[in-house]
Tab-separated table of C-alpha atoms and ligand atoms in Angstrom:
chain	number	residue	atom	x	y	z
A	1	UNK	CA	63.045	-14.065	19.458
A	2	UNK	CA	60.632	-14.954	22.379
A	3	UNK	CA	56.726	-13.924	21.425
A	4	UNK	CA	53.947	-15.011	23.538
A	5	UNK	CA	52.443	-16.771	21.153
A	6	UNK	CA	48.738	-18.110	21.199
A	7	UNK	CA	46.811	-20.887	18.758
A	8	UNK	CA	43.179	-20.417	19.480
A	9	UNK	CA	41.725	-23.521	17.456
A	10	UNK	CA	39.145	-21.535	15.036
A	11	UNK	CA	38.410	-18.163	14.130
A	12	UNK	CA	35.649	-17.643	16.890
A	13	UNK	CA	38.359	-18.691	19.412
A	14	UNK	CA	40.633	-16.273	18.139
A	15	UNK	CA	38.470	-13.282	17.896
A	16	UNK	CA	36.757	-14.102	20.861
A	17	UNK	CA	40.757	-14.011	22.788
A	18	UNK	CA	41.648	-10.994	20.723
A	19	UNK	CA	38.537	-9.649	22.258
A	20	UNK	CA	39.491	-10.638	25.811
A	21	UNK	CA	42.900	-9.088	25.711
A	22	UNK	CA	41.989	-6.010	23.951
A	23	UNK	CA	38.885	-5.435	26.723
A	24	UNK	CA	41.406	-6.320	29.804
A	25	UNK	CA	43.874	-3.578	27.975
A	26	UNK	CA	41.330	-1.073	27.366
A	27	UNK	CA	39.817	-1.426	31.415
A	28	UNK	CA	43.398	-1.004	32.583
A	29	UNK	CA	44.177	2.390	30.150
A	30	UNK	CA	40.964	3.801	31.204
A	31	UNK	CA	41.452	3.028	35.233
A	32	UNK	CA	44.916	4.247	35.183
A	33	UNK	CA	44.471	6.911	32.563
A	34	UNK	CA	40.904	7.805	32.007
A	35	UNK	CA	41.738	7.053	28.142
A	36	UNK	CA	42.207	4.094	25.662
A	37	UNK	CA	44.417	4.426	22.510
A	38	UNK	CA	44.215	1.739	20.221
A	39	UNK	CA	45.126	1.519	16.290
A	40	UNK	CA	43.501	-0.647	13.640
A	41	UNK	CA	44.474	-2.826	11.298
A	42	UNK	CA	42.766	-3.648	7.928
A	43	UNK	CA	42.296	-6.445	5.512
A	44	UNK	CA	39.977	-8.934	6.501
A	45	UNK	CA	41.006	-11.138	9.957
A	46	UNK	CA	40.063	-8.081	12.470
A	47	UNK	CA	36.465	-7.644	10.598
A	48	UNK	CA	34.478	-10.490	12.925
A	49	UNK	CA	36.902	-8.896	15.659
A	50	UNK	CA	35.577	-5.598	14.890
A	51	UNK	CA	31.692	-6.717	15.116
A	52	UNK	CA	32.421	-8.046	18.170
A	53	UNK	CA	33.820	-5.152	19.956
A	54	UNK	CA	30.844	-3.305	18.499
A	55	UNK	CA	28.351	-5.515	20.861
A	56	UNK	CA	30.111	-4.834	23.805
A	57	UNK	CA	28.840	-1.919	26.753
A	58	UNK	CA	31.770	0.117	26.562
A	59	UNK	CA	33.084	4.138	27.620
A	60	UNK	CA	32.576	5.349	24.093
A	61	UNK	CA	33.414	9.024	24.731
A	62	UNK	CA	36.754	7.158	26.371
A	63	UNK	CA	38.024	5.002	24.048
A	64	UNK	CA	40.256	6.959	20.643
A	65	UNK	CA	40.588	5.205	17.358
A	66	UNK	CA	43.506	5.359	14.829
A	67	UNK	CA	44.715	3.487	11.852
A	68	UNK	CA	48.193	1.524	11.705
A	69	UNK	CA	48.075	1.564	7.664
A	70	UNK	CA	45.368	2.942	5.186
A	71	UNK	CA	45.284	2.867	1.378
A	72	UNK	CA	45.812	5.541	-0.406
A	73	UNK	CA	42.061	6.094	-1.415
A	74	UNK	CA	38.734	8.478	0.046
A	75	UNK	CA	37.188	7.047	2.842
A	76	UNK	CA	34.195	5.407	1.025
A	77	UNK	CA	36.266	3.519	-0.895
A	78	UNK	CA	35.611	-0.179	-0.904
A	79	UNK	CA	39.410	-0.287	0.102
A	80	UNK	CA	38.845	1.839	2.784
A	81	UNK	CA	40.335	0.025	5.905
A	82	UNK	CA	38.320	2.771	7.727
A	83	UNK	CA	35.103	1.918	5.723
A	84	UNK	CA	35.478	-2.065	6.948
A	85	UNK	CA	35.799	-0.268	10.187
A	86	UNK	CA	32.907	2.235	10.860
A	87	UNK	CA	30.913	-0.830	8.952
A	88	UNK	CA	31.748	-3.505	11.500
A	89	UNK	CA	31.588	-1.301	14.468
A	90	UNK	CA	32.009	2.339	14.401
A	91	UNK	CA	28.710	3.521	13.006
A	92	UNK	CA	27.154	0.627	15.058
A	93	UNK	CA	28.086	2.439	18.631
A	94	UNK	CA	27.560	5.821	20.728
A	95	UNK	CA	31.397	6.619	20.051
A	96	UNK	CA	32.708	10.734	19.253
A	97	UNK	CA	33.010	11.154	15.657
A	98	UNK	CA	36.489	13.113	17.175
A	99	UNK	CA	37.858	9.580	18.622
A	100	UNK	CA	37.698	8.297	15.314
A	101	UNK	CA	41.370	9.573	13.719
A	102	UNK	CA	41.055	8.692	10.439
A	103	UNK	CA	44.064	8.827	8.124
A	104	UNK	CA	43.826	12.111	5.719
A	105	UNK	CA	43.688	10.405	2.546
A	106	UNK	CA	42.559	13.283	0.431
A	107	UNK	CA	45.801	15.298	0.279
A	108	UNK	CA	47.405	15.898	-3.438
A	109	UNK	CA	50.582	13.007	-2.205
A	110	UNK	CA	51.111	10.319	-0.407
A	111	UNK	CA	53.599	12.067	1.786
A	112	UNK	CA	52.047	15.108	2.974
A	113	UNK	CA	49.163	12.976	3.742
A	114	UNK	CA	51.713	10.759	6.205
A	115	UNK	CA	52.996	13.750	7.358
A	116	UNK	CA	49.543	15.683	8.322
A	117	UNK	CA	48.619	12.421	10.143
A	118	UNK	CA	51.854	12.170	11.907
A	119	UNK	CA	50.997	15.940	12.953
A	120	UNK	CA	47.625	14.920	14.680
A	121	UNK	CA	49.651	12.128	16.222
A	122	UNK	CA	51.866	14.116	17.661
A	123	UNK	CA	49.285	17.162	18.706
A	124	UNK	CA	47.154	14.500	20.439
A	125	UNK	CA	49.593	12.823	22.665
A	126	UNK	CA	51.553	16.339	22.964
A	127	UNK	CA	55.017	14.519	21.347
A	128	UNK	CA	56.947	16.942	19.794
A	129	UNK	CA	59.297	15.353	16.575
A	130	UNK	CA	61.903	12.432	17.065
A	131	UNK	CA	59.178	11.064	20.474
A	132	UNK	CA	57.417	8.182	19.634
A	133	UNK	CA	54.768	8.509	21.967
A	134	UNK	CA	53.038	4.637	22.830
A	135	UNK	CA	49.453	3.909	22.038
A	136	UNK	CA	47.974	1.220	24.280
A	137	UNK	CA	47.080	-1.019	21.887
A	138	UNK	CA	48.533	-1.187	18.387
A	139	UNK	CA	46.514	-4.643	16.320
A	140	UNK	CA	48.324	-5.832	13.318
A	141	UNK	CA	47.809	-8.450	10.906
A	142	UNK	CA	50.493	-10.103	8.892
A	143	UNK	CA	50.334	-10.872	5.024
A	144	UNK	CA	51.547	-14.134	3.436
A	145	UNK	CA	54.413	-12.078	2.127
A	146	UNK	CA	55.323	-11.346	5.780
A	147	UNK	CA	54.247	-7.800	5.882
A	148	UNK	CA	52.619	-5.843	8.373
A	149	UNK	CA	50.664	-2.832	8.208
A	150	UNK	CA	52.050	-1.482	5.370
A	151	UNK	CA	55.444	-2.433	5.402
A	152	UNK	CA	56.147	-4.745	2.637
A	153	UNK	CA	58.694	-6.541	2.168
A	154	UNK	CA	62.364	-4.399	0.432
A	155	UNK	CA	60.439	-1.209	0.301
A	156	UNK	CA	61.667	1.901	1.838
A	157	UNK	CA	59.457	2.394	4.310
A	158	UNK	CA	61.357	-0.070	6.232
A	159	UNK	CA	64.539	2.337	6.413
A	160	UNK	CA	62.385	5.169	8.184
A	161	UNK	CA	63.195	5.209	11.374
A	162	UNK	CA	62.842	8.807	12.934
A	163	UNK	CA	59.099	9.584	11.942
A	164	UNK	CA	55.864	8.339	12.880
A	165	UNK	CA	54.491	7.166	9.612
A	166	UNK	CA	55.267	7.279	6.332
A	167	UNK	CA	54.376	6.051	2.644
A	168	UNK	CA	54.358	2.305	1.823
A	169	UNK	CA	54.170	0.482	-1.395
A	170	UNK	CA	52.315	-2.402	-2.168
A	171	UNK	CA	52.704	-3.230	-5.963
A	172	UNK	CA	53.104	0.655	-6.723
A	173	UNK	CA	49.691	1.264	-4.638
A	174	UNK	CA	50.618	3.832	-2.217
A	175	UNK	CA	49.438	3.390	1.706
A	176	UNK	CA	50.136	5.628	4.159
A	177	UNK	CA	51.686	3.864	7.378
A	178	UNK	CA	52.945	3.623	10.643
A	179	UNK	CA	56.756	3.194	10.709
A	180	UNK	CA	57.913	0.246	13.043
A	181	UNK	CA	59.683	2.073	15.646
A	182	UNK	CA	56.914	3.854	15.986
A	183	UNK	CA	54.584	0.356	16.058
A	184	UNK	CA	57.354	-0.825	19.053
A	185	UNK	CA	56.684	2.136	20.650
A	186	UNK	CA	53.449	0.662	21.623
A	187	UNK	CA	52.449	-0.423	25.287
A	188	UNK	CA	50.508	-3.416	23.726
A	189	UNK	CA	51.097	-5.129	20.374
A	190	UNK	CA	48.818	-8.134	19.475
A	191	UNK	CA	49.251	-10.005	16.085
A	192	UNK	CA	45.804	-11.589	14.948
A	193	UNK	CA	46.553	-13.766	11.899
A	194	UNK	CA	44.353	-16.545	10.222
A	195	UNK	CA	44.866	-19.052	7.971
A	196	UNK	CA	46.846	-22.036	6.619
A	197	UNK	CA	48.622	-19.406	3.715
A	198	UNK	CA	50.109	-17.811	6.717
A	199	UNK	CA	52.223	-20.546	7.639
A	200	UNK	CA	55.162	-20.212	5.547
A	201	UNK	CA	55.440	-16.219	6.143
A	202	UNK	CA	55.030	-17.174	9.949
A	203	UNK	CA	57.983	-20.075	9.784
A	204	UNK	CA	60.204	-17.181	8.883
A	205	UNK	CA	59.012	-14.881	11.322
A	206	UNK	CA	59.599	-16.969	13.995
A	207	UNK	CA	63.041	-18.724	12.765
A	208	UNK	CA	66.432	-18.089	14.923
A	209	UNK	CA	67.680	-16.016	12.040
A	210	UNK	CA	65.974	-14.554	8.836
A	211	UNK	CA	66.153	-11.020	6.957
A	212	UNK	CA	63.818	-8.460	8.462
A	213	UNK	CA	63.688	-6.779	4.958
A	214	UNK	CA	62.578	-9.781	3.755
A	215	UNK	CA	59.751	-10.925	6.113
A	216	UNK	CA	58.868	-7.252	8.099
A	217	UNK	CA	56.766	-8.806	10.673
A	218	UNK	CA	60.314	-9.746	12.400
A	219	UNK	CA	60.358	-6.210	13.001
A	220	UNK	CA	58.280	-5.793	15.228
A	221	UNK	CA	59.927	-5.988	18.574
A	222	UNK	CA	58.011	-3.774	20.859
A	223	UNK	CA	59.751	-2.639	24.074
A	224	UNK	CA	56.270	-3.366	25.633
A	225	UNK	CA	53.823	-6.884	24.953
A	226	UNK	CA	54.077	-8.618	21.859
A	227	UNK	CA	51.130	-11.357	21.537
A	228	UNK	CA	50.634	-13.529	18.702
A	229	UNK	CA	47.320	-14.505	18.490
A	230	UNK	CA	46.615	-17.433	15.384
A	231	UNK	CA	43.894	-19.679	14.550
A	232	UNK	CA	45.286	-23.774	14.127
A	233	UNK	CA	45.228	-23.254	10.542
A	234	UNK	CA	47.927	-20.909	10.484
A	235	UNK	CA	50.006	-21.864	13.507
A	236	UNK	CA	50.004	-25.347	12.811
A	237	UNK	CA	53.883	-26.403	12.518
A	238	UNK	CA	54.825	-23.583	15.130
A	239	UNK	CA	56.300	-24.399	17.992
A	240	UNK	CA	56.425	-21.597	20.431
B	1	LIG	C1	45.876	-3.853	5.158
B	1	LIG	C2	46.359	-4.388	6.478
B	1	LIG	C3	47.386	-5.438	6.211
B	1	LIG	C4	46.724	-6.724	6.637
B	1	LIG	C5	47.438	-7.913	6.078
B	1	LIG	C6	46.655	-9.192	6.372
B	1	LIG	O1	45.744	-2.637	5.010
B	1	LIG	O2	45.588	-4.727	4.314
B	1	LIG	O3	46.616	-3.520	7.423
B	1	LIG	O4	48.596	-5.279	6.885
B	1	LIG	O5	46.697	-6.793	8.053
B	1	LIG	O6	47.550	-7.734	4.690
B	1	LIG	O7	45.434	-9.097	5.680
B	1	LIG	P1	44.326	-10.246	5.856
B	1	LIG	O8	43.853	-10.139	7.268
B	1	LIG	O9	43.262	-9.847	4.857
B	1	LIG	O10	45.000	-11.553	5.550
């Protein structure tokens, strides 16, 4: 399975080449479309990523927000992958409070939550049902368990395959998630993971064969650029 991969030799290395690619991605989208897409991940790698891209000079009113995962709580929840977010960056530049696409976490389940966000998904890249329409940029992180977004490992948000996002299941925690056909769909998917715990989860990633149930990162197989972008700690014994 052939990923670009990258060890940057700290974390400021890595978020500062995370930063690179995502700014040379987001000049392209905006010369050749006038727009940038790009979807966030949570839990705590992308936050110094985050500040970062919050110092830069950048087409606000341009550039549109999403969410790869979100728990299943209200937006000023200290869970909130959206709070981390608008803290890092968000609230600290000029961008439209309508490019920011949060996830509808409010709704009475899971479910028609993931389905009302698949419906602004589809409504603002005009995809009708069964598209998966490609977002430039798509940043995920990866668990020690192997999991990505919200995709855990044997839960059955790995067997959707014809929508957009659905409900996964950490621990009986609902999230609300992006399915991976829909994450391969992407024009641009870049992997930022930190941190010697890593390393096991990333051996089986990145071995010959391994179960993708078991380790969902391996799913992740976009038809467009796949970059894995890790600090020494965790990319230590790979050899890409
Ligand atoms: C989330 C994330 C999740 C995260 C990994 C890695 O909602 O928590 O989207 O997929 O990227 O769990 O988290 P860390 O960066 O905190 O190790």
């Amino acid at each position: 399975m052939n990923k670009p991969v990258e060890v940057l030799p700290d974390q400021s290395a890595l978020v500062a080449r995370a930063l690179e690619l995502i700014l040379s991605k987001l000049e392209t989208a905006i010369r050749e479309q006038g727009r940038f897409t790009i979807a966030l991940s949570g839990g705590s790698t992308p936050k110094p990523l985050y500040e970062a891209i919050a110092t830069q000079k950048l087409p606000w009113d341009r550039i549109h927000v999403f969410w790869g995962d979100e728990r299943y709580v209200p937006p000023d929840h200290p869970d909130s992958n959206e709070l981390m977010a608008r803290r890092a960056w968000l609230d600290k530049v000029n961008i439209p409070a309508t490019n920011i696409h949060s996830v509808p976490t409010l709704e009475a389940e899971p479910a028609v939550s993931a389905a009302k966000y698949e419906q602004h998904l589809q409504e603002f890249f005009n995809s009708s049902s069964g598209e998966f329409p490609a977002l430039d940029v798509i940043l995920l992180g990866m668990g020690d368990d192997a999991h990505t977004a919200s995709l855990f490992p044997h839960t059955e948000a790995l067997k959707v395959r014809d929508r957009l996002t659905t409900v996964g299941n950490k621990d009986g925690n609902p999230r609300i998630t992006f399915t991976y056909p829909f994450i391969n769909s992407a024009s641009t998917v870049i992997f930022v993971v930190a941190g010697a715990n890593k390393r096991p989860a990333l051996a089986q990633v990145f071995a010959p064969v391994a179960d993708d149930f078991t380790y969902p990162s391996r799913l992740i197989q976009p038809q467009g650029e796949l970059w894995w972008l890790l600090d020494a700690a965790a990319g230590l014994e790979l050899k890409p």
